């Protein structure tokens, strides 16, 4: 090939590469535009004021997962119309919960090299009251019924409850005094009536009782999980039942709903929802046939809500807590709900 021919081939090749690069940039820009453009068939989200008080009526505040500029923000909908238009707050949370005008928001702070995380205590107008650095990736958050106590759990190793190579850290904060217990591992644990101490002990999924003193949580040790009852004054946890993860105490304090590992199910989808009567220790399987990897929330004394993969990423569902009925989709593109009665 002549020198002139080689030059023409080189010029043509450069033109092709330039065209491919331009197409890639345009394609990426289009993907980003599509990502940030609200879906025409998705929930309608508008910016506004979100309060952790129930006025002007019972409401649900949750992390909105709808595509658009308000994705991951706390949003509010009337409890009577959960599928209706939602109001976005501008406050972004990975995990969230609220009660009695107190909120807990677990946030990501994006750095140039790595992300960090923090727990932010919110007042009823979603203004920051205090914040605390987190040692890992947020996974669970709860507030006591009177708003005094908050708790959060983070992963400090591994990335899934379905595996065995993970560790958690669960903290409890008294918002009145500011006293922080950085890890429930500092509490004295009793397993099957005997004092227990083991390096592999982990706690997660706190749920508070209404007496301003007790709570329930999951304790894992020796390859097993247990429902434990905690005493904030005595700083103790005591085992009650086996094979319990992410408990949620009913408003009347008589039952917990939780996810339970069921033998024979796939390793990546091992859980089913169960309810436990705390007086009789009788278990009841709920009518949700899918694997639920979430800490359920009680809508009232009869119904629980939880997150599952759906058409919009993550949707919220409800099911009766007595084993009857069937699952019903509550709202699309949502996570981490708190009912404000």
PDB file of C-alpha atoms in Angstrom, residues 56-338:
ATOM      1  CA  UNK A  56     -53.647  17.099  58.488  1.00  0.00           C
ATOM      2  CA  UNK A  57     -54.395  13.385  58.977  1.00  0.00           C
ATOM      3  CA  UNK A  58     -52.756   9.944  59.189  1.00  0.00           C
ATOM      4  CA  UNK A  59     -49.869   9.702  56.762  1.00  0.00           C
ATOM      5  CA  UNK A  60     -47.075   7.407  55.578  1.00  0.00           C
ATOM      6  CA  UNK A  61     -43.555   8.847  55.334  1.00  0.00           C
ATOM      7  CA  UNK A  62     -41.072   6.708  53.424  1.00  0.00           C
ATOM      8  CA  UNK A  63     -38.057   6.734  51.116  1.00  0.00           C
ATOM      9  CA  UNK A  64     -39.361   7.367  47.606  1.00  0.00           C
ATOM     10  CA  UNK A  65     -37.659   5.217  44.967  1.00  0.00           C
ATOM     11  CA  UNK A  66     -39.438   6.808  41.991  1.00  0.00           C
ATOM     12  CA  UNK A  67     -37.140   7.859  39.121  1.00  0.00           C
ATOM     13  CA  UNK A  68     -36.628  11.595  38.840  1.00  0.00           C
ATOM     14  CA  UNK A  69     -35.046  14.503  40.714  1.00  0.00           C
ATOM     15  CA  UNK A  70     -36.634  13.445  44.041  1.00  0.00           C
ATOM     16  CA  UNK A  71     -35.409   9.845  44.050  1.00  0.00           C
ATOM     17  CA  UNK A  72     -34.295   8.612  47.508  1.00  0.00           C
ATOM     18  CA  UNK A  73     -35.922  11.566  49.279  1.00  0.00           C
ATOM     19  CA  UNK A  74     -38.313  11.158  52.173  1.00  0.00           C
ATOM     20  CA  UNK A  75     -41.825  11.521  50.821  1.00  0.00           C
ATOM     21  CA  UNK A  76     -45.297  11.637  52.314  1.00  0.00           C
ATOM     22  CA  UNK A  77     -48.697  10.345  51.214  1.00  0.00           C
ATOM     23  CA  UNK A  78     -52.050  10.190  53.013  1.00  0.00           C
ATOM     24  CA  UNK A  79     -52.508   6.797  54.670  1.00  0.00           C
ATOM     25  CA  UNK A  80     -55.964   6.680  53.097  1.00  0.00           C
ATOM     26  CA  UNK A  81     -54.516   7.163  49.592  1.00  0.00           C
ATOM     27  CA  UNK A  82     -51.045   5.548  49.547  1.00  0.00           C
ATOM     28  CA  UNK A  83     -51.008   5.227  45.743  1.00  0.00           C
ATOM     29  CA  UNK A  84     -51.804   8.914  45.277  1.00  0.00           C
ATOM     30  CA  UNK A  85     -49.450  11.835  44.555  1.00  0.00           C
ATOM     31  CA  UNK A  86     -46.539  12.048  46.957  1.00  0.00           C
ATOM     32  CA  UNK A  87     -44.812  15.077  48.469  1.00  0.00           C
ATOM     33  CA  UNK A  88     -40.999  14.984  48.507  1.00  0.00           C
ATOM     34  CA  UNK A  89     -39.040  16.624  51.316  1.00  0.00           C
ATOM     35  CA  UNK A  90     -35.554  17.165  49.860  1.00  0.00           C
ATOM     36  CA  UNK A  91     -34.056  15.002  52.648  1.00  0.00           C
ATOM     37  CA  UNK A  92     -32.360  11.832  51.374  1.00  0.00           C
ATOM     38  CA  UNK A  93     -32.092   8.671  53.487  1.00  0.00           C
ATOM     39  CA  UNK A  94     -30.954   5.117  52.852  1.00  0.00           C
ATOM     40  CA  UNK A  95     -32.937   3.888  55.845  1.00  0.00           C
ATOM     41  CA  UNK A  96     -35.568   5.757  57.840  1.00  0.00           C
ATOM     42  CA  UNK A  97     -38.105   5.463  60.609  1.00  0.00           C
ATOM     43  CA  UNK A  98     -40.123   7.870  62.747  1.00  0.00           C
ATOM     44  CA  UNK A  99     -42.495   8.005  65.704  1.00  0.00           C
ATOM     45  CA  UNK A 100     -43.925  10.760  67.933  1.00  0.00           C
ATOM     46  CA  UNK A 101     -42.203  13.540  65.978  1.00  0.00           C
ATOM     47  CA  UNK A 102     -38.701  11.998  66.064  1.00  0.00           C
ATOM     48  CA  UNK A 103     -37.048  10.594  62.953  1.00  0.00           C
ATOM     49  CA  UNK A 104     -33.873   8.622  62.316  1.00  0.00           C
ATOM     50  CA  UNK A 105     -32.286   8.958  58.879  1.00  0.00           C
ATOM     51  CA  UNK A 106     -29.287   6.852  57.857  1.00  0.00           C
ATOM     52  CA  UNK A 107     -27.464   8.722  55.109  1.00  0.00           C
ATOM     53  CA  UNK A 108     -24.592   8.260  52.686  1.00  0.00           C
ATOM     54  CA  UNK A 109     -21.986  10.989  52.292  1.00  0.00           C
ATOM     55  CA  UNK A 110     -20.302  10.652  48.927  1.00  0.00           C
ATOM     56  CA  UNK A 111     -16.566  11.389  48.928  1.00  0.00           C
ATOM     57  CA  UNK A 112     -14.062  11.628  46.101  1.00  0.00           C
ATOM     58  CA  UNK A 113     -12.654   8.171  46.826  1.00  0.00           C
ATOM     59  CA  UNK A 114     -15.095   6.374  49.137  1.00  0.00           C
ATOM     60  CA  UNK A 115     -18.491   6.877  50.724  1.00  0.00           C
ATOM     61  CA  UNK A 116     -19.070   7.349  54.431  1.00  0.00           C
ATOM     62  CA  UNK A 117     -22.294   7.063  56.388  1.00  0.00           C
ATOM     63  CA  UNK A 118     -23.985   8.818  59.270  1.00  0.00           C
ATOM     64  CA  UNK A 119     -27.089   8.578  61.441  1.00  0.00           C
ATOM     65  CA  UNK A 120     -29.086  11.804  61.644  1.00  0.00           C
ATOM     66  CA  UNK A 121     -31.724  12.375  64.322  1.00  0.00           C
ATOM     67  CA  UNK A 122     -34.524  14.535  62.876  1.00  0.00           C
ATOM     68  CA  UNK A 123     -37.165  16.691  64.521  1.00  0.00           C
ATOM     69  CA  UNK A 124     -40.765  16.766  63.329  1.00  0.00           C
ATOM     70  CA  UNK A 125     -39.861  19.255  60.552  1.00  0.00           C
ATOM     71  CA  UNK A 126     -37.029  17.010  59.315  1.00  0.00           C
ATOM     72  CA  UNK A 127     -34.400  19.367  60.729  1.00  0.00           C
ATOM     73  CA  UNK A 128     -31.215  17.820  62.108  1.00  0.00           C
ATOM     74  CA  UNK A 129     -31.042  17.527  65.895  1.00  0.00           C
ATOM     75  CA  UNK A 130     -27.828  15.475  66.069  1.00  0.00           C
ATOM     76  CA  UNK A 131     -25.714  13.219  63.898  1.00  0.00           C
ATOM     77  CA  UNK A 132     -23.330  10.309  64.455  1.00  0.00           C
ATOM     78  CA  UNK A 133     -20.719   8.692  62.219  1.00  0.00           C
ATOM     79  CA  UNK A 134     -21.525   5.108  61.234  1.00  0.00           C
ATOM     80  CA  UNK A 135     -18.904   2.342  61.057  1.00  0.00           C
ATOM     81  CA  UNK A 136     -20.530   0.549  58.125  1.00  0.00           C
ATOM     82  CA  UNK A 137     -23.356   0.306  55.599  1.00  0.00           C
ATOM     83  CA  UNK A 138     -26.838   1.144  56.988  1.00  0.00           C
ATOM     84  CA  UNK A 139     -29.402  -1.645  57.046  1.00  0.00           C
ATOM     85  CA  UNK A 140     -32.027  -1.131  59.821  1.00  0.00           C
ATOM     86  CA  UNK A 141     -33.454   1.808  61.816  1.00  0.00           C
ATOM     87  CA  UNK A 142     -36.164   2.196  64.454  1.00  0.00           C
ATOM     88  CA  UNK A 143     -37.645   4.772  66.868  1.00  0.00           C
ATOM     89  CA  UNK A 144     -39.478   3.960  70.114  1.00  0.00           C
ATOM     90  CA  UNK A 145     -43.228   4.722  70.171  1.00  0.00           C
ATOM     91  CA  UNK A 146     -42.742   7.852  72.317  1.00  0.00           C
ATOM     92  CA  UNK A 147     -39.802   9.121  70.231  1.00  0.00           C
ATOM     93  CA  UNK A 148     -37.223   8.941  73.021  1.00  0.00           C
ATOM     94  CA  UNK A 149     -35.093   6.016  71.859  1.00  0.00           C
ATOM     95  CA  UNK A 150     -33.628   5.396  68.427  1.00  0.00           C
ATOM     96  CA  UNK A 151     -31.640   2.428  67.143  1.00  0.00           C
ATOM     97  CA  UNK A 152     -29.757   1.599  63.993  1.00  0.00           C
ATOM     98  CA  UNK A 153     -27.867  -1.360  62.552  1.00  0.00           C
ATOM     99  CA  UNK A 154     -25.017  -1.316  60.037  1.00  0.00           C
ATOM    100  CA  UNK A 155     -23.033  -3.985  58.219  1.00  0.00           C
ATOM    101  CA  UNK A 156     -19.379  -3.873  59.176  1.00  0.00           C
ATOM    102  CA  UNK A 157     -18.380  -6.822  56.993  1.00  0.00           C
ATOM    103  CA  UNK A 158     -19.995  -8.776  54.148  1.00  0.00           C
ATOM    104  CA  UNK A 159     -23.100  -7.614  52.364  1.00  0.00           C
ATOM    105  CA  UNK A 160     -26.004  -9.974  52.998  1.00  0.00           C
ATOM    106  CA  UNK A 161     -27.789 -11.792  55.793  1.00  0.00           C
ATOM    107  CA  UNK A 162     -28.016 -14.742  53.387  1.00  0.00           C
ATOM    108  CA  UNK A 163     -24.286 -15.366  53.711  1.00  0.00           C
ATOM    109  CA  UNK A 164     -22.160 -16.300  56.701  1.00  0.00           C
ATOM    110  CA  UNK A 165     -19.308 -13.812  56.285  1.00  0.00           C
ATOM    111  CA  UNK A 166     -20.839 -10.710  57.814  1.00  0.00           C
ATOM    112  CA  UNK A 167     -20.841  -8.753  61.018  1.00  0.00           C
ATOM    113  CA  UNK A 168     -23.261  -6.133  62.309  1.00  0.00           C
ATOM    114  CA  UNK A 169     -23.134  -3.276  64.776  1.00  0.00           C
ATOM    115  CA  UNK A 170     -26.334  -2.106  66.448  1.00  0.00           C
ATOM    116  CA  UNK A 171     -26.431   1.151  68.402  1.00  0.00           C
ATOM    117  CA  UNK A 172     -29.097   2.572  70.727  1.00  0.00           C
ATOM    118  CA  UNK A 173     -29.417   6.283  71.493  1.00  0.00           C
ATOM    119  CA  UNK A 174     -31.331   8.068  74.253  1.00  0.00           C
ATOM    120  CA  UNK A 175     -32.355  11.290  72.492  1.00  0.00           C
ATOM    121  CA  UNK A 176     -33.201  12.991  75.809  1.00  0.00           C
ATOM    122  CA  UNK A 177     -29.837  12.530  77.493  1.00  0.00           C
ATOM    123  CA  UNK A 178     -27.707  12.042  74.386  1.00  0.00           C
ATOM    124  CA  UNK A 179     -26.275   8.821  75.821  1.00  0.00           C
ATOM    125  CA  UNK A 180     -25.195   6.500  73.018  1.00  0.00           C
ATOM    126  CA  UNK A 181     -24.621   2.775  73.369  1.00  0.00           C
ATOM    127  CA  UNK A 182     -22.430   2.187  70.318  1.00  0.00           C
ATOM    128  CA  UNK A 183     -22.998  -1.586  70.312  1.00  0.00           C
ATOM    129  CA  UNK A 184     -25.533  -3.916  71.924  1.00  0.00           C
ATOM    130  CA  UNK A 185     -22.594  -6.264  72.407  1.00  0.00           C
ATOM    131  CA  UNK A 186     -21.872  -4.114  75.487  1.00  0.00           C
ATOM    132  CA  UNK A 187     -25.070  -5.475  77.092  1.00  0.00           C
ATOM    133  CA  UNK A 188     -24.979  -8.655  79.178  1.00  0.00           C
ATOM    134  CA  UNK A 189     -26.532 -11.508  77.167  1.00  0.00           C
ATOM    135  CA  UNK A 190     -28.377 -14.565  78.456  1.00  0.00           C
ATOM    136  CA  UNK A 191     -28.903 -17.530  76.133  1.00  0.00           C
ATOM    137  CA  UNK A 192     -31.192 -20.381  77.232  1.00  0.00           C
ATOM    138  CA  UNK A 193     -30.958 -19.170  80.827  1.00  0.00           C
ATOM    139  CA  UNK A 194     -27.149 -18.949  81.021  1.00  0.00           C
ATOM    140  CA  UNK A 195     -24.863 -15.969  80.659  1.00  0.00           C
ATOM    141  CA  UNK A 196     -23.499 -15.893  77.119  1.00  0.00           C
ATOM    142  CA  UNK A 197     -20.351 -14.369  75.706  1.00  0.00           C
ATOM    143  CA  UNK A 198     -18.896 -15.307  72.309  1.00  0.00           C
ATOM    144  CA  UNK A 199     -16.834 -13.473  69.728  1.00  0.00           C
ATOM    145  CA  UNK A 200     -19.277 -14.315  66.945  1.00  0.00           C
ATOM    146  CA  UNK A 201     -22.279 -12.634  68.633  1.00  0.00           C
ATOM    147  CA  UNK A 202     -24.128 -10.119  66.470  1.00  0.00           C
ATOM    148  CA  UNK A 203     -27.305  -8.085  66.977  1.00  0.00           C
ATOM    149  CA  UNK A 204     -29.661  -6.442  64.498  1.00  0.00           C
ATOM    150  CA  UNK A 205     -33.238  -5.391  63.914  1.00  0.00           C
ATOM    151  CA  UNK A 206     -34.256  -3.576  67.108  1.00  0.00           C
ATOM    152  CA  UNK A 207     -37.972  -2.953  67.751  1.00  0.00           C
ATOM    153  CA  UNK A 208     -39.052  -0.988  70.831  1.00  0.00           C
ATOM    154  CA  UNK A 209     -41.834  -1.667  73.326  1.00  0.00           C
ATOM    155  CA  UNK A 210     -44.095   1.152  74.472  1.00  0.00           C
ATOM    156  CA  UNK A 211     -42.922   1.124  78.119  1.00  0.00           C
ATOM    157  CA  UNK A 212     -39.825   3.266  77.469  1.00  0.00           C
ATOM    158  CA  UNK A 213     -37.562   0.474  78.724  1.00  0.00           C
ATOM    159  CA  UNK A 214     -37.769  -2.778  76.752  1.00  0.00           C
ATOM    160  CA  UNK A 215     -37.007  -3.795  73.192  1.00  0.00           C
ATOM    161  CA  UNK A 216     -36.718  -6.885  71.025  1.00  0.00           C
ATOM    162  CA  UNK A 217     -33.976  -7.721  68.537  1.00  0.00           C
ATOM    163  CA  UNK A 218     -32.181 -10.541  66.732  1.00  0.00           C
ATOM    164  CA  UNK A 219     -29.084 -12.075  68.313  1.00  0.00           C
ATOM    165  CA  UNK A 220     -26.936 -14.370  66.171  1.00  0.00           C
ATOM    166  CA  UNK A 221     -24.315 -16.721  67.558  1.00  0.00           C
ATOM    167  CA  UNK A 222     -23.053 -20.237  66.867  1.00  0.00           C
ATOM    168  CA  UNK A 223     -24.773 -20.357  63.486  1.00  0.00           C
ATOM    169  CA  UNK A 224     -28.239 -19.692  64.950  1.00  0.00           C
ATOM    170  CA  UNK A 225     -30.469 -16.638  65.348  1.00  0.00           C
ATOM    171  CA  UNK A 226     -32.600 -15.852  68.394  1.00  0.00           C
ATOM    172  CA  UNK A 227     -35.315 -13.410  69.362  1.00  0.00           C
ATOM    173  CA  UNK A 228     -34.056 -11.549  72.426  1.00  0.00           C
ATOM    174  CA  UNK A 229     -35.815  -9.193  74.811  1.00  0.00           C
ATOM    175  CA  UNK A 230     -33.681  -6.273  75.895  1.00  0.00           C
ATOM    176  CA  UNK A 231     -33.815  -4.165  79.043  1.00  0.00           C
ATOM    177  CA  UNK A 232     -32.416  -0.654  78.567  1.00  0.00           C
ATOM    178  CA  UNK A 233     -32.191   0.025  82.308  1.00  0.00           C
ATOM    179  CA  UNK A 234     -30.535  -3.271  83.282  1.00  0.00           C
ATOM    180  CA  UNK A 235     -28.517  -3.358  80.031  1.00  0.00           C
ATOM    181  CA  UNK A 236     -29.342  -7.017  79.420  1.00  0.00           C
ATOM    182  CA  UNK A 237     -30.700  -9.127  76.551  1.00  0.00           C
ATOM    183  CA  UNK A 238     -32.392 -12.484  77.106  1.00  0.00           C
ATOM    184  CA  UNK A 239     -33.195 -15.127  74.480  1.00  0.00           C
ATOM    185  CA  UNK A 240     -36.851 -16.076  73.941  1.00  0.00           C
ATOM    186  CA  UNK A 241     -37.186 -18.005  70.671  1.00  0.00           C
ATOM    187  CA  UNK A 242     -35.029 -19.442  67.879  1.00  0.00           C
ATOM    188  CA  UNK A 243     -34.846 -18.749  64.135  1.00  0.00           C
ATOM    189  CA  UNK A 244     -36.004 -15.135  64.299  1.00  0.00           C
ATOM    190  CA  UNK A 245     -34.630 -12.246  62.237  1.00  0.00           C
ATOM    191  CA  UNK A 246     -35.668  -8.585  62.081  1.00  0.00           C
ATOM    192  CA  UNK A 247     -38.573  -8.657  64.562  1.00  0.00           C
ATOM    193  CA  UNK A 248     -41.253  -5.978  64.629  1.00  0.00           C
ATOM    194  CA  UNK A 249     -43.435  -5.551  67.718  1.00  0.00           C
ATOM    195  CA  UNK A 250     -47.172  -5.024  67.268  1.00  0.00           C
ATOM    196  CA  UNK A 251     -48.664  -1.752  68.573  1.00  0.00           C
ATOM    197  CA  UNK A 252     -50.455  -3.618  71.366  1.00  0.00           C
ATOM    198  CA  UNK A 253     -47.191  -5.336  72.374  1.00  0.00           C
ATOM    199  CA  UNK A 254     -48.546  -8.878  72.131  1.00  0.00           C
ATOM    200  CA  UNK A 255     -46.894 -10.216  68.963  1.00  0.00           C
ATOM    201  CA  UNK A 256     -43.805  -9.881  66.829  1.00  0.00           C
ATOM    202  CA  UNK A 257     -43.660 -10.376  63.067  1.00  0.00           C
ATOM    203  CA  UNK A 258     -40.304 -11.465  61.677  1.00  0.00           C
ATOM    204  CA  UNK A 259     -38.582 -13.218  58.830  1.00  0.00           C
ATOM    205  CA  UNK A 260     -37.722 -16.866  59.425  1.00  0.00           C
ATOM    206  CA  UNK A 261     -35.354 -19.123  57.513  1.00  0.00           C
ATOM    207  CA  UNK A 262     -37.310 -22.061  56.102  1.00  0.00           C
ATOM    208  CA  UNK A 263     -35.396 -25.274  55.268  1.00  0.00           C
ATOM    209  CA  UNK A 264     -35.467 -26.328  51.641  1.00  0.00           C
ATOM    210  CA  UNK A 265     -35.738 -22.821  50.185  1.00  0.00           C
ATOM    211  CA  UNK A 266     -33.030 -21.367  47.883  1.00  0.00           C
ATOM    212  CA  UNK A 267     -30.024 -19.917  49.679  1.00  0.00           C
ATOM    213  CA  UNK A 268     -30.613 -16.481  48.141  1.00  0.00           C
ATOM    214  CA  UNK A 269     -34.318 -16.429  49.112  1.00  0.00           C
ATOM    215  CA  UNK A 270     -34.599 -18.349  52.395  1.00  0.00           C
ATOM    216  CA  UNK A 271     -37.092 -16.261  54.388  1.00  0.00           C
ATOM    217  CA  UNK A 272     -40.819 -16.313  55.030  1.00  0.00           C
ATOM    218  CA  UNK A 273     -42.825 -13.976  57.264  1.00  0.00           C
ATOM    219  CA  UNK A 274     -44.128 -15.342  60.570  1.00  0.00           C
ATOM    220  CA  UNK A 275     -45.955 -13.931  63.588  1.00  0.00           C
ATOM    221  CA  UNK A 276     -45.163 -15.014  67.133  1.00  0.00           C
ATOM    222  CA  UNK A 277     -47.609 -14.702  70.036  1.00  0.00           C
ATOM    223  CA  UNK A 278     -45.393 -13.603  72.940  1.00  0.00           C
ATOM    224  CA  UNK A 279     -47.711 -15.107  75.566  1.00  0.00           C
ATOM    225  CA  UNK A 280     -47.913 -18.608  74.093  1.00  0.00           C
ATOM    226  CA  UNK A 281     -44.828 -18.617  71.801  1.00  0.00           C
ATOM    227  CA  UNK A 282     -47.087 -19.908  69.017  1.00  0.00           C
ATOM    228  CA  UNK A 283     -45.892 -19.215  65.466  1.00  0.00           C
ATOM    229  CA  UNK A 284     -48.185 -18.421  62.559  1.00  0.00           C
ATOM    230  CA  UNK A 285     -47.014 -18.312  58.934  1.00  0.00           C
ATOM    231  CA  UNK A 286     -48.283 -15.238  57.095  1.00  0.00           C
ATOM    232  CA  UNK A 287     -49.890 -15.520  53.654  1.00  0.00           C
ATOM    233  CA  UNK A 288     -46.901 -14.093  51.782  1.00  0.00           C
ATOM    234  CA  UNK A 289     -45.344 -16.855  49.634  1.00  0.00           C
ATOM    235  CA  UNK A 290     -42.305 -14.794  48.579  1.00  0.00           C
ATOM    236  CA  UNK A 291     -38.999 -14.367  50.415  1.00  0.00           C
ATOM    237  CA  UNK A 292     -39.028 -11.095  52.363  1.00  0.00           C
ATOM    238  CA  UNK A 293     -35.649  -9.589  53.288  1.00  0.00           C
ATOM    239  CA  UNK A 294     -37.002  -6.677  55.309  1.00  0.00           C
ATOM    240  CA  UNK A 295     -37.990  -5.618  58.807  1.00  0.00           C
ATOM    241  CA  UNK A 296     -41.758  -5.377  58.562  1.00  0.00           C
ATOM    242  CA  UNK A 297     -43.725  -2.387  59.884  1.00  0.00           C
ATOM    243  CA  UNK A 298     -47.117  -2.685  61.555  1.00  0.00           C
ATOM    244  CA  UNK A 299     -49.812  -0.679  59.783  1.00  0.00           C
ATOM    245  CA  UNK A 300     -52.121  -1.349  62.763  1.00  0.00           C
ATOM    246  CA  UNK A 301     -52.714  -4.271  65.136  1.00  0.00           C
ATOM    247  CA  UNK A 302     -53.916  -6.449  62.257  1.00  0.00           C
ATOM    248  CA  UNK A 303     -51.724  -5.717  59.202  1.00  0.00           C
ATOM    249  CA  UNK A 304     -48.009  -5.466  58.433  1.00  0.00           C
ATOM    250  CA  UNK A 305     -46.172  -3.716  55.591  1.00  0.00           C
ATOM    251  CA  UNK A 306     -42.855  -4.720  53.997  1.00  0.00           C
ATOM    252  CA  UNK A 307     -40.718  -4.157  50.897  1.00  0.00           C
ATOM    253  CA  UNK A 308     -40.277  -6.481  47.921  1.00  0.00           C
ATOM    254  CA  UNK A 309     -38.739  -6.132  44.480  1.00  0.00           C
ATOM    255  CA  UNK A 310     -41.352  -4.728  42.103  1.00  0.00           C
ATOM    256  CA  UNK A 311     -42.020  -2.978  38.817  1.00  0.00           C
ATOM    257  CA  UNK A 312     -40.291   0.198  40.013  1.00  0.00           C
ATOM    258  CA  UNK A 313     -37.359  -1.359  41.848  1.00  0.00           C
ATOM    259  CA  UNK A 314     -38.850  -1.768  45.320  1.00  0.00           C
ATOM    260  CA  UNK A 315     -42.556  -1.710  46.157  1.00  0.00           C
ATOM    261  CA  UNK A 316     -44.366  -1.861  49.497  1.00  0.00           C
ATOM    262  CA  UNK A 317     -46.877  -4.610  50.238  1.00  0.00           C
ATOM    263  CA  UNK A 318     -49.240  -5.430  53.111  1.00  0.00           C
ATOM    264  CA  UNK A 319     -50.581  -8.723  54.440  1.00  0.00           C
ATOM    265  CA  UNK A 320     -52.780  -9.641  57.434  1.00  0.00           C
ATOM    266  CA  UNK A 321     -50.786 -10.599  60.536  1.00  0.00           C
ATOM    267  CA  UNK A 322     -52.991 -13.589  61.435  1.00  0.00           C
ATOM    268  CA  UNK A 323     -52.111 -15.830  58.485  1.00  0.00           C
ATOM    269  CA  UNK A 324     -55.317 -15.145  56.538  1.00  0.00           C
ATOM    270  CA  UNK A 325     -55.902 -13.164  53.337  1.00  0.00           C
ATOM    271  CA  UNK A 326     -53.282 -12.473  50.718  1.00  0.00           C
ATOM    272  CA  UNK A 327     -50.591  -9.876  49.943  1.00  0.00           C
ATOM    273  CA  UNK A 328     -51.659  -6.525  48.520  1.00  0.00           C
ATOM    274  CA  UNK A 329     -49.444  -3.887  46.968  1.00  0.00           C
ATOM    275  CA  UNK A 330     -49.594  -0.747  49.080  1.00  0.00           C
ATOM    276  CA  UNK A 331     -47.560   1.606  46.879  1.00  0.00           C
ATOM    277  CA  UNK A 332     -44.917   1.476  44.175  1.00  0.00           C
ATOM    278  CA  UNK A 333     -41.317   2.683  44.326  1.00  0.00           C
ATOM    279  CA  UNK A 334     -41.061   2.931  48.096  1.00  0.00           C
ATOM    280  CA  UNK A 335     -38.955   1.702  51.014  1.00  0.00           C
ATOM    281  CA  UNK A 336     -38.659   2.112  54.813  1.00  0.00           C
ATOM    282  CA  UNK A 337     -42.177   3.336  55.679  1.00  0.00           C
ATOM    283  CA  UNK A 338     -43.281   4.912  58.949  1.00  0.00           C
TER     284      UNK A 338
END
